[in-house]
Amino acid sequence: MITSLKIKDFSESDYFSYEAFCNLWEEENISLIIDFGEDSDKSNMLLKYVDKINEILKWIDEHKKDISNFLVSKQCITLAEEWVATNKQIDDNSYQNAIGEIINIPIKEEDFYKAMYLDSILIDFEEDESKPDTTMHILFEPDYFKHHSLIVYIDGDKNIEYGDLAG
């Protein structure tokens, strides 16, 4: 279970409104970015929406399996296998990536799920304060995508969308 963030956990950001670190999916110190837009009273917005931020983080924490299943439905395991197959081949089904991890293909759904972890989360209140959009960058261990992350969007109604690879 995640620990709720308090106002004191946030610091002002040079590029967005606020930054913090959160713990989700049993990972610590995930970069959290909050954007209220340039014209907003950022401190009042943070006071107003800290509970909403915690609600979104709780939802993400509780829906890792749904997010994984969504990525599987979008053929991301096939994409991972294509990327893995560009590494040094060890034998018929095993490849060694640049940091020495051995990855077997085909990749099982359970292994894909276990390998997922969050690198960063952006919660954007600028377009619709009542239903902020969330962008997540998801990495994998072992590294299936050569230091690239999968981008996943969660809209204000909790619909999951695939955003491609970044890196």
Backbone as JSON, one array per atom type, in Angstrom:
{
  "sequence": "MITSLKIKDFSESDYFSYEAFCNLWEEENISLIIDFGEDSDKSNMLLKYVDKINEILKWIDEHKKDISNFLVSKQCITLAEEWVATNKQIDDNSYQNAIGEIINIPIKEEDFYKAMYLDSILIDFEEDESKPDTTMHILFEPDYFKHHSLIVYIDGDKNIEYGDLAG",
  "N": [[0.84, -1.19, 0.0], [0.43, 2.25, -0.71], [1.9, 5.24, 0.65], [0.2, 8.13, 1.58], [0.78, 11.25, 0.03], [1.83, 14.35, 1.38], [1.43, 17.93, 1.59], [3.94, 18.99, 2.24], [5.65, 17.2, 1.02], [6.04, 17.93, -1.57], [7.91, 19.81, -3.97], [8.6, 22.94, -5.53], [8.78, 23.14, -9.09], [11.04, 23.7, -11.83], [10.16, 23.42, -14.45], [7.58, 22.41, -14.48], [4.71, 22.45, -12.31], [4.95, 21.27, -9.68], [7.12, 18.89, -8.03], [7.69, 15.6, -6.78], [8.4, 12.6, -4.92], [7.24, 9.29, -5.12], [5.96, 6.13, -3.92], [5.19, 3.25, -5.52], [3.82, 0.18, -6.75], [5.53, -1.43, -5.33], [7.94, -0.19, -5.63], [10.35, 2.33, -4.91], [10.8, 5.91, -4.68], [9.81, 7.01, -7.12], [9.63, 9.28, -9.73], [7.48, 11.97, -9.52], [5.48, 14.24, -11.17], [3.7, 17.22, -11.18], [1.41, 19.19, -12.92], [-0.11, 22.25, -13.13], [-0.49, 24.2, -14.93], [0.57, 27.31, -16.44], [-0.75, 29.7, -15.71], [-1.98, 29.39, -13.3], [-2.66, 29.61, -9.73], [-0.41, 28.13, -8.15], [0.19, 27.15, -5.52], [-2.29, 27.26, -4.18], [-3.7, 25.55, -5.83], [-2.38, 23.13, -5.38], [-3.01, 22.69, -2.69], [-5.76, 22.4, -2.98], [-5.96, 20.1, -4.59], [-4.42, 17.96, -3.58], [-5.52, 15.67, -2.41], [-6.82, 14.53, -4.61], [-4.61, 13.94, -6.2], [-3.42, 11.95, -4.61], [-5.47, 10.07, -4.76], [-5.37, 9.35, -7.48], [-2.79, 8.23, -7.59], [-3.17, 6.07, -5.87], [-5.02, 4.6, -7.36], [-3.45, 3.9, -9.6], [-1.54, 2.32, -8.29], [-3.11, 0.18, -7.44], [-3.93, -0.95, -9.81], [-2.0, -2.21, -11.4], [-1.98, -4.74, -12.64], [-4.13, -4.53, -14.42], [-3.13, -2.54, -16.1], [-0.88, -3.85, -17.12], [-2.19, -6.0, -18.46], [-3.55, -4.5, -20.36], [-1.37, -3.49, -21.85], [-0.39, -5.9, -22.84], [-2.55, -6.58, -24.47], [-2.19, -4.71, -26.43], [-0.13, -5.69, -27.89], [2.42, -5.46, -26.78], [4.14, -7.32, -25.65], [4.98, -8.77, -27.86], [6.29, -6.7, -29.17], [8.32, -6.24, -27.28], [9.69, -8.69, -27.49], [10.64, -8.47, -30.11], [12.46, -6.35, -29.79], [14.21, -7.5, -27.91], [15.28, -9.57, -29.42], [17.14, -8.27, -30.96], [19.4, -8.15, -29.53], [22.49, -9.67, -28.34], [22.64, -12.98, -29.31], [22.34, -15.87, -27.39], [21.52, -18.58, -27.32], [19.04, -20.62, -29.01], [16.66, -19.46, -27.9], [17.47, -17.5, -26.14], [18.8, -14.35, -25.15], [21.28, -11.83, -24.65], [21.28, -8.78, -23.09], [22.57, -5.36, -23.25], [23.44, -4.79, -20.66], [24.05, -7.19, -19.64], [22.0, -8.88, -18.82], [20.16, -11.89, -19.13], [17.68, -12.78, -21.33], [14.86, -14.65, -22.05], [13.0, -15.69, -24.86], [9.93, -17.02, -26.04], [8.43, -14.29, -24.21], [6.75, -14.62, -21.23], [3.44, -13.73, -20.13], [3.22, -13.38, -17.35], [5.89, -12.95, -16.61], [6.37, -10.56, -17.97], [4.62, -8.84, -16.6], [5.77, -8.97, -13.99], [8.21, -7.77, -14.53], [7.71, -5.1, -15.01], [8.07, -1.7, -14.05], [7.6, 1.55, -12.6], [8.91, 4.52, -13.91], [8.44, 7.29, -14.1], [5.8, 9.65, -13.38], [3.4, 11.83, -14.61], [1.01, 14.07, -13.65], [-1.46, 15.9, -15.01], [-3.18, 18.76, -14.63], [-3.9, 20.88, -16.17], [-5.58, 20.98, -18.52], [-8.15, 19.99, -17.72], [-9.23, 20.49, -14.68], [-10.89, 18.98, -12.99], [-10.75, 16.42, -13.97], [-7.97, 15.25, -14.28], [-5.33, 14.38, -16.57], [-3.09, 11.6, -16.8], [0.25, 10.65, -17.28], [2.37, 7.95, -17.69], [5.62, 6.62, -17.49], [6.91, 3.59, -18.2], [9.25, 1.23, -17.3], [11.34, -1.74, -17.63], [12.59, -4.6, -15.94], [14.07, -7.52, -16.39], [15.69, -5.43, -18.9], [13.84, -4.93, -21.53], [13.6, -3.15, -23.64], [15.91, -1.68, -24.34], [16.65, 0.62, -22.67], [14.5, 2.27, -23.23], [11.24, 3.56, -22.55], [7.86, 2.43, -22.06], [5.07, 4.34, -22.85], [2.22, 5.18, -21.1], [-1.03, 6.36, -20.95], [-3.47, 7.64, -18.74], [-6.65, 8.66, -18.75], [-8.88, 11.25, -17.46], [-11.13, 9.81, -16.81], [-10.25, 7.36, -16.1], [-9.59, 5.72, -18.25], [-7.4, 3.68, -20.07], [-4.69, 4.3, -22.2], [-2.45, 3.65, -24.88], [0.75, 4.93, -25.5], [3.11, 4.61, -27.0], [6.69, 4.14, -27.48], [9.33, 5.66, -25.61], [12.45, 7.34, -25.49]],
  "CA": [[0.0, 0.0, 0.0], [1.21, 3.48, -0.81], [1.73, 6.25, 1.69], [-0.33, 9.37, 1.0], [1.68, 12.39, 0.0], [1.38, 15.56, 2.06], [1.89, 19.16, 0.93], [5.38, 19.16, 2.48], [6.4, 16.27, 0.18], [6.18, 18.52, -2.91], [8.76, 20.98, -4.13], [8.32, 23.64, -6.79], [9.56, 22.66, -10.23], [11.44, 24.72, -12.81], [9.48, 23.24, -15.73], [6.17, 22.12, -14.23], [4.31, 23.14, -11.08], [5.56, 20.64, -8.5], [7.74, 17.57, -8.13], [7.75, 14.82, -5.54], [8.7, 11.19, -5.15], [6.2, 8.43, -4.56], [6.25, 4.69, -3.89], [4.11, 2.48, -6.13], [4.19, -1.12, -7.31], [6.64, -1.89, -4.5], [9.15, 0.55, -6.02], [10.51, 3.58, -4.17], [11.37, 7.1, -5.29], [9.35, 7.23, -8.48], [9.48, 10.71, -9.98], [6.1, 12.43, -9.71], [5.44, 15.62, -11.65], [2.35, 17.77, -11.19], [1.33, 20.4, -13.73], [-1.36, 22.98, -13.02], [-0.51, 25.22, -15.98], [1.34, 28.52, -16.13], [-1.55, 30.81, -15.2], [-2.69, 29.02, -12.07], [-2.08, 29.86, -8.42], [0.07, 26.78, -7.92], [0.1, 26.7, -4.12], [-3.7, 27.0, -3.89], [-4.09, 24.36, -6.6], [-1.86, 21.96, -4.68], [-3.87, 22.51, -1.51], [-7.08, 21.96, -3.44], [-5.95, 18.83, -5.3], [-3.53, 16.93, -3.05], [-6.29, 14.43, -2.23], [-7.02, 13.98, -5.96], [-3.31, 13.36, -6.58], [-3.3, 10.69, -3.88], [-6.47, 9.15, -5.32], [-4.82, 8.86, -8.76], [-1.66, 7.34, -7.27], [-3.75, 4.84, -5.31], [-5.6, 3.85, -8.48], [-2.33, 3.31, -10.35], [-0.95, 1.26, -7.47], [-4.03, -0.95, -7.36], [-4.29, -1.44, -11.14], [-0.84, -2.63, -12.18], [-2.35, -5.9, -13.46], [-4.95, -4.01, -15.52], [-2.22, -1.83, -17.01], [-0.12, -4.9, -17.79], [-3.09, -6.67, -19.4], [-3.78, -3.56, -21.46], [-0.17, -3.49, -22.69], [-0.38, -7.19, -23.53], [-3.56, -6.5, -25.53], [-1.63, -3.82, -27.46], [0.98, -6.42, -28.5], [3.7, -4.98, -26.24], [5.05, -8.46, -25.46], [5.57, -9.0, -29.18], [7.24, -5.6, -29.36], [9.47, -6.53, -26.41], [10.45, -9.81, -28.08], [11.35, -7.93, -31.28], [13.6, -5.59, -29.29], [15.14, -8.44, -27.27], [15.93, -10.35, -30.47], [18.22, -7.49, -31.57], [20.55, -8.28, -28.65], [23.4, -10.79, -28.59], [21.96, -14.26, -29.15], [23.09, -16.86, -26.61], [21.1, -19.83, -27.94], [17.83, -20.45, -29.81], [15.63, -18.64, -27.28], [18.06, -16.64, -25.11], [19.54, -13.2, -25.63], [21.92, -11.06, -23.59], [21.2, -7.35, -23.39], [23.8, -4.58, -23.08], [23.91, -4.79, -19.26], [24.37, -8.56, -19.26], [20.83, -9.67, -18.42], [19.75, -12.91, -20.07], [16.23, -12.74, -21.52], [14.35, -15.74, -22.87], [11.76, -15.46, -25.58], [8.9, -16.01, -25.83], [8.24, -13.7, -22.89], [5.45, -14.99, -20.66], [2.69, -12.59, -19.58], [3.56, -13.22, -15.93], [7.22, -12.34, -16.55], [6.19, -9.18, -18.43], [4.01, -8.15, -15.46], [6.75, -8.86, -12.9], [9.33, -6.94, -14.96], [7.27, -3.7, -15.12], [8.16, -0.76, -12.94], [7.37, 2.94, -12.99], [10.04, 5.46, -13.9], [7.92, 8.61, -13.77], [4.37, 9.9, -13.53], [3.0, 13.23, -14.76], [-0.42, 14.32, -13.5], [-1.66, 17.19, -15.66], [-4.46, 19.38, -14.32], [-4.05, 22.09, -16.96], [-6.71, 20.95, -19.46], [-9.41, 19.81, -17.0], [-8.89, 20.32, -13.26], [-11.71, 17.97, -12.33], [-10.38, 15.11, -14.51], [-6.61, 15.38, -14.81], [-4.72, 13.29, -17.34], [-1.87, 11.07, -16.2], [1.18, 10.0, -18.19], [3.33, 7.11, -16.97], [6.72, 6.0, -18.23], [7.12, 2.28, -17.6], [10.47, 0.52, -17.67], [11.31, -3.17, -17.36], [13.79, -5.27, -15.44], [15.16, -7.12, -17.28], [15.46, -4.33, -19.83], [13.41, -5.43, -22.83], [13.53, -2.11, -24.67], [17.16, -0.91, -24.48], [16.54, 1.88, -21.95], [13.32, 3.01, -23.65], [10.08, 3.29, -21.7], [6.53, 2.43, -22.66], [4.26, 5.44, -22.34], [0.82, 4.82, -20.88], [-1.86, 7.48, -20.53], [-4.71, 7.38, -18.05], [-7.41, 9.91, -18.83], [-9.61, 11.62, -16.26], [-12.16, 8.8, -16.54], [-9.51, 6.12, -15.83], [-9.38, 4.92, -19.45], [-5.98, 3.47, -20.32], [-4.32, 4.46, -23.6], [-1.04, 3.37, -25.17], [1.37, 6.1, -26.12], [4.31, 4.28, -27.76], [7.98, 4.05, -26.78], [10.09, 6.91, -25.47], [13.82, 7.11, -25.09]],
  "C": [[0.89, 1.25, 0.0], [0.95, 4.38, 0.38], [1.25, 7.52, 1.02], [0.7, 10.48, 1.1], [1.02, 13.57, 0.7], [1.95, 16.77, 1.3], [3.41, 19.31, 1.07], [6.25, 18.24, 1.62], [6.69, 16.84, -1.21], [7.16, 19.68, -2.89], [8.45, 21.62, -5.48], [9.29, 23.18, -7.86], [9.91, 23.81, -11.16], [10.6, 24.64, -14.08], [7.99, 22.97, -15.59], [5.78, 22.86, -12.95], [5.04, 22.59, -9.87], [6.18, 19.3, -8.87], [7.71, 16.92, -6.76], [8.24, 13.42, -5.92], [7.6, 10.39, -4.48], [6.65, 6.97, -4.63], [5.03, 3.95, -4.41], [4.68, 1.17, -6.67], [5.43, -1.68, -6.61], [7.99, -1.29, -4.9], [9.17, 1.88, -5.26], [11.07, 4.68, -5.06], [11.07, 7.22, -6.79], [9.12, 8.72, -8.65], [8.03, 11.04, -10.3], [6.14, 13.9, -10.07], [3.98, 16.05, -11.7], [2.37, 19.06, -12.0], [-0.06, 21.01, -13.61], [-1.5, 24.04, -14.12], [0.17, 26.5, -15.5], [0.54, 29.6, -15.43], [-2.22, 30.53, -13.87], [-1.94, 29.5, -10.81], [-1.65, 28.49, -7.89], [-0.12, 26.31, -6.48], [-1.35, 26.43, -3.73], [-4.19, 25.75, -4.63], [-3.6, 23.09, -5.9], [-2.69, 21.66, -3.44], [-5.22, 21.91, -1.9], [-7.06, 20.52, -3.95], [-5.01, 17.76, -4.75], [-4.27, 15.61, -2.82], [-6.55, 13.75, -3.57], [-5.74, 13.32, -6.45], [-3.14, 12.01, -5.9], [-4.29, 9.64, -4.38], [-5.96, 8.54, -6.63], [-3.68, 7.88, -8.5], [-2.16, 6.01, -6.71], [-4.33, 3.98, -6.42], [-4.51, 3.17, -9.29], [-1.74, 2.13, -9.59], [-1.81, 0.0, -7.47], [-4.34, -1.58, -8.73], [-3.1, -1.81, -12.02], [-1.22, -3.78, -13.12], [-3.21, -5.45, -14.65], [-4.09, -3.3, -16.56], [-1.39, -2.83, -17.79], [-0.98, -5.62, -18.83], [-3.39, -5.79, -20.6], [-2.58, -3.56, -22.41], [-0.03, -4.79, -23.47], [-1.36, -7.15, -24.7], [-3.1, -5.62, -26.69], [-0.36, -4.4, -28.09], [2.36, -5.96, -28.01], [4.65, -6.13, -25.9], [5.73, -8.78, -26.78], [6.62, -7.94, -29.49], [8.5, -5.83, -28.53], [10.33, -7.64, -27.0], [11.23, -9.36, -29.32], [12.59, -7.16, -30.84], [14.65, -6.52, -28.68], [15.93, -9.19, -28.32], [17.03, -9.57, -31.2], [19.48, -7.51, -30.7], [21.41, -9.47, -29.06], [22.68, -12.11, -28.29], [22.88, -15.25, -28.43], [22.79, -18.27, -27.12], [19.77, -19.56, -28.65], [16.82, -19.47, -29.23], [16.17, -17.65, -26.26], [18.93, -15.56, -25.74], [20.12, -12.46, -24.43], [21.87, -9.59, -23.98], [22.51, -6.65, -23.02], [24.31, -4.58, -21.64], [24.1, -6.2, -18.72], [23.21, -9.42, -18.81], [20.5, -10.68, -19.53], [18.22, -12.91, -20.12], [15.85, -13.86, -22.47], [13.09, -15.3, -23.59], [11.23, -16.81, -26.03], [8.85, -15.53, -24.38], [6.83, -14.06, -22.41], [4.78, -13.74, -20.1], [3.05, -12.34, -18.13], [4.93, -12.56, -15.77], [7.18, -10.87, -16.97], [5.65, -8.33, -17.28], [5.03, -7.92, -14.34], [7.9, -7.91, -13.25], [8.99, -5.44, -14.97], [7.58, -2.9, -13.85], [8.03, 0.67, -13.46], [8.65, 3.76, -12.88], [9.56, 6.84, -13.49], [6.43, 8.68, -14.05], [4.18, 11.41, -13.62], [1.49, 13.29, -14.61], [-0.66, 15.76, -13.94], [-3.08, 17.71, -15.43], [-4.8, 20.53, -15.27], [-5.3, 22.08, -17.85], [-8.06, 20.86, -18.75], [-9.08, 19.49, -15.55], [-9.65, 19.17, -12.61], [-11.37, 16.55, -12.79], [-8.98, 15.2, -15.12], [-6.17, 14.14, -15.58], [-3.41, 12.88, -16.69], [-1.04, 10.39, -17.29], [2.2, 9.23, -17.36], [4.39, 6.62, -17.95], [7.07, 4.7, -17.49], [8.37, 1.65, -18.18], [10.35, -0.95, -17.26], [12.66, -3.64, -16.85], [13.52, -6.76, -15.43], [14.71, -6.09, -18.33], [15.13, -4.88, -21.21], [13.62, -4.43, -23.95], [14.75, -1.19, -24.75], [17.04, 0.51, -23.93], [15.43, 2.79, -22.45], [12.17, 2.65, -22.7], [8.82, 3.2, -22.55], [5.76, 3.57, -22.03], [2.82, 4.96, -22.26], [0.11, 6.06, -20.35], [-3.08, 6.94, -19.79], [-5.49, 8.69, -18.11], [-8.2, 10.14, -17.54], [-10.72, 10.67, -15.88], [-11.57, 7.42, -16.3], [-9.44, 5.18, -17.03], [-7.89, 4.85, -19.73], [-5.74, 3.57, -21.82], [-2.82, 4.2, -23.74], [-0.44, 4.53, -25.92], [2.63, 5.84, -26.89], [5.54, 4.16, -26.86], [8.62, 5.44, -26.69], [11.51, 6.56, -25.07], [14.76, 7.42, -26.09]]
}
